[in-house]
Short mmCIF file of C-alpha atoms in Angstrom, two decimals:
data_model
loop_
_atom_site.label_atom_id
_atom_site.label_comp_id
_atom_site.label_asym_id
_atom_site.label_seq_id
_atom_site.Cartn_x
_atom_site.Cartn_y
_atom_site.Cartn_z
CA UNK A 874 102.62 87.16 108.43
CA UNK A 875 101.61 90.24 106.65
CA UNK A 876 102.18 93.06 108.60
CA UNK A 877 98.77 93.80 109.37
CA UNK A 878 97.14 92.89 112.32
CA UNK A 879 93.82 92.49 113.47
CA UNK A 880 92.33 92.02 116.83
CA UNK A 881 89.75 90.88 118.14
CA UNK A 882 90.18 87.40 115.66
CA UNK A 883 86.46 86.70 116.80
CA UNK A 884 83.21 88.72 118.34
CA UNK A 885 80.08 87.71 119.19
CA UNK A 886 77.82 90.74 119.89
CA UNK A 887 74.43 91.64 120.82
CA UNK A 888 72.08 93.59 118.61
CA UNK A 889 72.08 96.51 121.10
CA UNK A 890 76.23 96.08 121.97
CA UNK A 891 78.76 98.37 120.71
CA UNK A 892 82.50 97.56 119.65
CA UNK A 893 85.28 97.91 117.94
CA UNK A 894 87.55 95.88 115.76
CA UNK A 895 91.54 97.08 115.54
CA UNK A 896 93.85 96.86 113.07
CA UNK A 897 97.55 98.15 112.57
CA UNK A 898 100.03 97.76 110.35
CA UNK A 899 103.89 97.77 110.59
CA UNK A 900 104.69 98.53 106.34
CA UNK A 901 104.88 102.02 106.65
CA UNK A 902 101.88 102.74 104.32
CA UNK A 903 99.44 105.62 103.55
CA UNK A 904 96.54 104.28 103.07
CA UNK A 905 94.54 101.08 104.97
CA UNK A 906 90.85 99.62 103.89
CA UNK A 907 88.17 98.24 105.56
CA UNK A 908 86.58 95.47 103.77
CA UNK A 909 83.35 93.57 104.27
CA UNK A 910 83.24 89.53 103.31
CA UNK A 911 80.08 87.59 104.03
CA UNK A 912 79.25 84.41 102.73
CA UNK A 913 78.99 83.53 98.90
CA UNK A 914 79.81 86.99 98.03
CA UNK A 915 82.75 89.06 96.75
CA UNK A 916 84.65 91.18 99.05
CA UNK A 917 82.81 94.45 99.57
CA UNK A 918 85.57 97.44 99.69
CA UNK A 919 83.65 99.48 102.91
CA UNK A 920 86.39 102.46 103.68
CA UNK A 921 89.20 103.71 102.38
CA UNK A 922 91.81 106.07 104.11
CA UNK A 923 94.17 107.88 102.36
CA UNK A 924 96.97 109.44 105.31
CA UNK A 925 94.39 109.31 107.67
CA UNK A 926 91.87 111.16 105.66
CA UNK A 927 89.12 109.03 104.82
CA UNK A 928 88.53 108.78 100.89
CA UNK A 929 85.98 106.42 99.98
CA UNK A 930 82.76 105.71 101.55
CA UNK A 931 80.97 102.72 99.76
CA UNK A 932 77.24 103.82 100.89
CA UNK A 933 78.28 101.96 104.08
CA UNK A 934 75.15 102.31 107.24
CA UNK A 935 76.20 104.63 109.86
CA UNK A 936 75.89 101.88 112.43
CA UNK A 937 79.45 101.20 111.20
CA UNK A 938 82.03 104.34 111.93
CA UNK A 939 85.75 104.35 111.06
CA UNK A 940 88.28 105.95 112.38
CA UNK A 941 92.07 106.35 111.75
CA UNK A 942 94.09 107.99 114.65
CA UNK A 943 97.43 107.86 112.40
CA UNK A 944 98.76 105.90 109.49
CA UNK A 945 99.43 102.97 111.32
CA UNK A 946 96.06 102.32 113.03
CA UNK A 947 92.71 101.97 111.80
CA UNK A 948 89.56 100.95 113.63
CA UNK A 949 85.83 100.13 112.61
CA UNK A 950 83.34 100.89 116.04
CA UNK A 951 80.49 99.13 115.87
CA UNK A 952 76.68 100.01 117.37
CA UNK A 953 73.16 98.90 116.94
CA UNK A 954 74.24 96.24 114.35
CA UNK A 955 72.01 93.63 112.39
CA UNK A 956 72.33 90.00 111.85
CA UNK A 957 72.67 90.51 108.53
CA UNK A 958 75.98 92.38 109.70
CA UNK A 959 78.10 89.12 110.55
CA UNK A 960 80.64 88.14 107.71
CA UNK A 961 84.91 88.37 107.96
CA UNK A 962 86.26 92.12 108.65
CA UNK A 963 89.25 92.43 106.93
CA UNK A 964 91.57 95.25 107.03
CA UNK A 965 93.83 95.99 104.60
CA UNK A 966 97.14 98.34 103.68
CA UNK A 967 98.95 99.90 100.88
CA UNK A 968 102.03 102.16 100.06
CA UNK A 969 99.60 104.42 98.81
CA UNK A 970 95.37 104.89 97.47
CA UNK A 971 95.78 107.28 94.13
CA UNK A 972 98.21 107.18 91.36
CA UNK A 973 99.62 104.31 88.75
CA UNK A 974 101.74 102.80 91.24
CA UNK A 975 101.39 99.00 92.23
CA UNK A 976 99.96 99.74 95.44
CA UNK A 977 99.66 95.99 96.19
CA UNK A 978 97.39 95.39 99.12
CA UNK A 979 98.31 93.63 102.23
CA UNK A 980 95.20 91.89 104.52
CA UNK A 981 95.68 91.06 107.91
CA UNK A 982 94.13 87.87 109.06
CA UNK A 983 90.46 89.37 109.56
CA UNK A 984 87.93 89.11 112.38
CA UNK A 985 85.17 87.01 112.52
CA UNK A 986 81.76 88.64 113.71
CA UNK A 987 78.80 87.22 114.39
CA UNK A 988 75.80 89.30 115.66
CA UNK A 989 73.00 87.75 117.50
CA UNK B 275 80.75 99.55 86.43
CA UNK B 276 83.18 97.21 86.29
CA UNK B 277 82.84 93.40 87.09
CA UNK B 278 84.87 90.70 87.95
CA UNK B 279 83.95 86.96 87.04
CA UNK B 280 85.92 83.78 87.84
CA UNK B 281 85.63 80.31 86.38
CA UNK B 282 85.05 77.92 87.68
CA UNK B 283 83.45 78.41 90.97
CA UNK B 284 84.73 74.78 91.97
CA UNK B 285 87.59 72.77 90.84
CA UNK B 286 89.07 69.56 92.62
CA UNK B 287 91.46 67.41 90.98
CA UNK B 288 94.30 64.73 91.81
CA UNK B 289 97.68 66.05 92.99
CA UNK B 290 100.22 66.43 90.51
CA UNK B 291 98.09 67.99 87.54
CA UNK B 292 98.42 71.40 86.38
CA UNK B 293 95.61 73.17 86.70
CA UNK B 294 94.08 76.45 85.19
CA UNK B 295 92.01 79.50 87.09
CA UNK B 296 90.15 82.15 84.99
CA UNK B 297 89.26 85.71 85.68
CA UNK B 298 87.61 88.05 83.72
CA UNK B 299 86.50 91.95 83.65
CA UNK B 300 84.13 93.60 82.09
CA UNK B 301 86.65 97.28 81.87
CA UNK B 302 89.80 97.12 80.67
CA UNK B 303 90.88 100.45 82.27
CA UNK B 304 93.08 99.07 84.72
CA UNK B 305 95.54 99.89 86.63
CA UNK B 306 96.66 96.35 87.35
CA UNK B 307 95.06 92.85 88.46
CA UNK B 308 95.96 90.84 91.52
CA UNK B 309 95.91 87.17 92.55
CA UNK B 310 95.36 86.37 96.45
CA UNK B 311 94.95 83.16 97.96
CA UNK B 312 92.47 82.77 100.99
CA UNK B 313 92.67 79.40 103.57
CA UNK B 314 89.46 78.87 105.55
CA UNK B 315 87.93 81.70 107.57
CA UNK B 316 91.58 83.64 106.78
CA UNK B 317 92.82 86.54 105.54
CA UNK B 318 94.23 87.07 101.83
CA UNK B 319 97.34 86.01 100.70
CA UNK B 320 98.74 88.01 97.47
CA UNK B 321 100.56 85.85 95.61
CA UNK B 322 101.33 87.72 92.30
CA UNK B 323 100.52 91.23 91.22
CA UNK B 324 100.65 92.11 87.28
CA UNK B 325 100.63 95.16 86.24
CA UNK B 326 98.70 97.02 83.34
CA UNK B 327 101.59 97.17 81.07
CA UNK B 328 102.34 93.41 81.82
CA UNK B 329 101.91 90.51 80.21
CA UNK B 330 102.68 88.03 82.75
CA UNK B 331 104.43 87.02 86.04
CA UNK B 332 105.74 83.89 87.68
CA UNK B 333 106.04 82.98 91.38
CA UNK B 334 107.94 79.58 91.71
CA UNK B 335 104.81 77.25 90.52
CA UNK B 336 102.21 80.19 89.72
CA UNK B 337 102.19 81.74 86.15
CA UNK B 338 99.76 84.62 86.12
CA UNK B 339 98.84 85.94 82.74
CA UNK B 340 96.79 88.86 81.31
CA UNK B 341 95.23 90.22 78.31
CA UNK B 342 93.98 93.19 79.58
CA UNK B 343 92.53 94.08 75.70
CA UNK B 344 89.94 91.15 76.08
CA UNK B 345 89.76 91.83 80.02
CA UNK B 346 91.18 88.29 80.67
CA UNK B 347 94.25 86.45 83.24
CA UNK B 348 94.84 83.21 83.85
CA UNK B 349 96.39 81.53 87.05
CA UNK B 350 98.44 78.39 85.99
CA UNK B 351 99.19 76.08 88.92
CA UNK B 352 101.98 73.76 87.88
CA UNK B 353 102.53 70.28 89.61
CA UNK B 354 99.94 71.05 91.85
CA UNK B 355 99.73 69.95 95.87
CA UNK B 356 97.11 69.13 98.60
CA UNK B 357 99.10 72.20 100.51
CA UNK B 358 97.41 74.55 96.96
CA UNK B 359 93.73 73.63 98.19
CA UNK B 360 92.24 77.04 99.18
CA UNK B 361 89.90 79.44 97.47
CA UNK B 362 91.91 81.58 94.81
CA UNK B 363 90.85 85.51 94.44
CA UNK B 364 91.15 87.98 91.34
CA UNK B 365 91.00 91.16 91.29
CA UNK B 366 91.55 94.26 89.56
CA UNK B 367 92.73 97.82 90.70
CA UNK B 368 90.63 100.17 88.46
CA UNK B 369 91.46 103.79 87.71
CA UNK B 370 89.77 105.43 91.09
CA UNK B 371 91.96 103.16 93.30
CA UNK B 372 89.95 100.51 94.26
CA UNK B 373 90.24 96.66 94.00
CA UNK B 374 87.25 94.98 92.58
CA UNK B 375 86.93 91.44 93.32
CA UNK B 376 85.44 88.31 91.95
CA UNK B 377 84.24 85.51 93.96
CA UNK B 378 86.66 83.48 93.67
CA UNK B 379 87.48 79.79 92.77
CA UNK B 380 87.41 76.88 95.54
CA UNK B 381 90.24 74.60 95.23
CA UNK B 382 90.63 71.31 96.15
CA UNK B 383 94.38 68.93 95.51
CA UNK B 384 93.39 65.84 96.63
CA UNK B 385 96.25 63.28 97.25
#
């Protein structure tokens, strides 16, 4: 147990279905990631947000939309997505994004999603 | 741009040996470089965090190492176990903030 959560743990979606995936954690940390992990590849850092601004955008398609309400919740909606789209979601937290500090990074379990 | 490399993609061996993961990166501006170990269709686990300034760290059986001049670590597994087997992750925080990962290495204890 990490202290980051994720929910759903698995989707199955239509091409023309929109959703959302949900993650919290309970660390009391600034900033929280979205990453992208599909099959035979690295992870793929997809947002970043920084107390609850978002600070990186890694050229991600609009069909994918963050949003992070406060610094304990962030969520990834979902619309007109691809095939190509299914991998692991995994969100991710840290004490803080800029700066020399550790900043270790804490996942939560991940969701799997598979589009079809 | 940096990149992150592991070695060997695959490793299995008998339980009890001590084993040896490699990562490498291609800039050594770093902030610091992170080991995580992922089960099966799981999340990450972090299991030892070095920073910049660091040479090592040690974590009960893990002895993570790094020569951050020849953009090198090492993850030693001591004694290892069939409970180990999982894919092992490096990566490296670089001076913008954000992890960069390698592929990581499969590993497999058998009994």
């Amino acid at each position: 147990e990490t202290g980051v959560t994720q929910t759903p743990r698995h989707l199955v979606m239509g091409m023309t279905n929109k959703k959302s995936l949900k993650c919290e954690q309970h660390l009391g940390h600034n900033a929280m990631y979205w990453y992208k992990q599909s099959a035979k590849k690295p992870l793929e850092l997809m947002f970043v947000y920084s107390l609850e601004e978002r600070v990186e955008n890694n050229s991600v398609p609009s069909r994918f939309s963050p949003e992070c309400p406060n610094s304990s919740h962030l969520f990834l909606h979902l619309h007109t997505l691809q095939p190509e789209d299914s991998a692991l979601y995994l969100c991710a937290s840290s004490q803080d994004f800029l700066g020399r500090g550790a900043y270790e990074q804490y996942f939560g379990p991940g969701t799997r999603l598979t589009v079809t | 741009k940096q990149e992150v490399t592991q070695i060997p993609a695959a490793l299995s061996v008998p339980e009890g040996e001590n084993l040896v993961l490699n990562c490498s990166f291609t800039d050594s501006a770093i902030y610091n470089l992170q080991w995580f170990r992922q089960d099966p269709g799981k999340g990450l686990t972090s299991l030892l965090l070095i920073q910049s300034s660091q040479r090592e760290q040690t974590s009960g059986r893990l002895n993570a190492s790094l020569d951050k001049s020849s953009g090198r670590s090492t993850l030693y597994i001591a004694a290892s176990q069939p409970g180990d087997s999982a894919t092992y992750l490096c990566a490296v925080r670089n001076q913008g903030g954000k992890l960069i990962f390698g592929q990581g290495t499969e590993l497999s204890v058998k009994p």
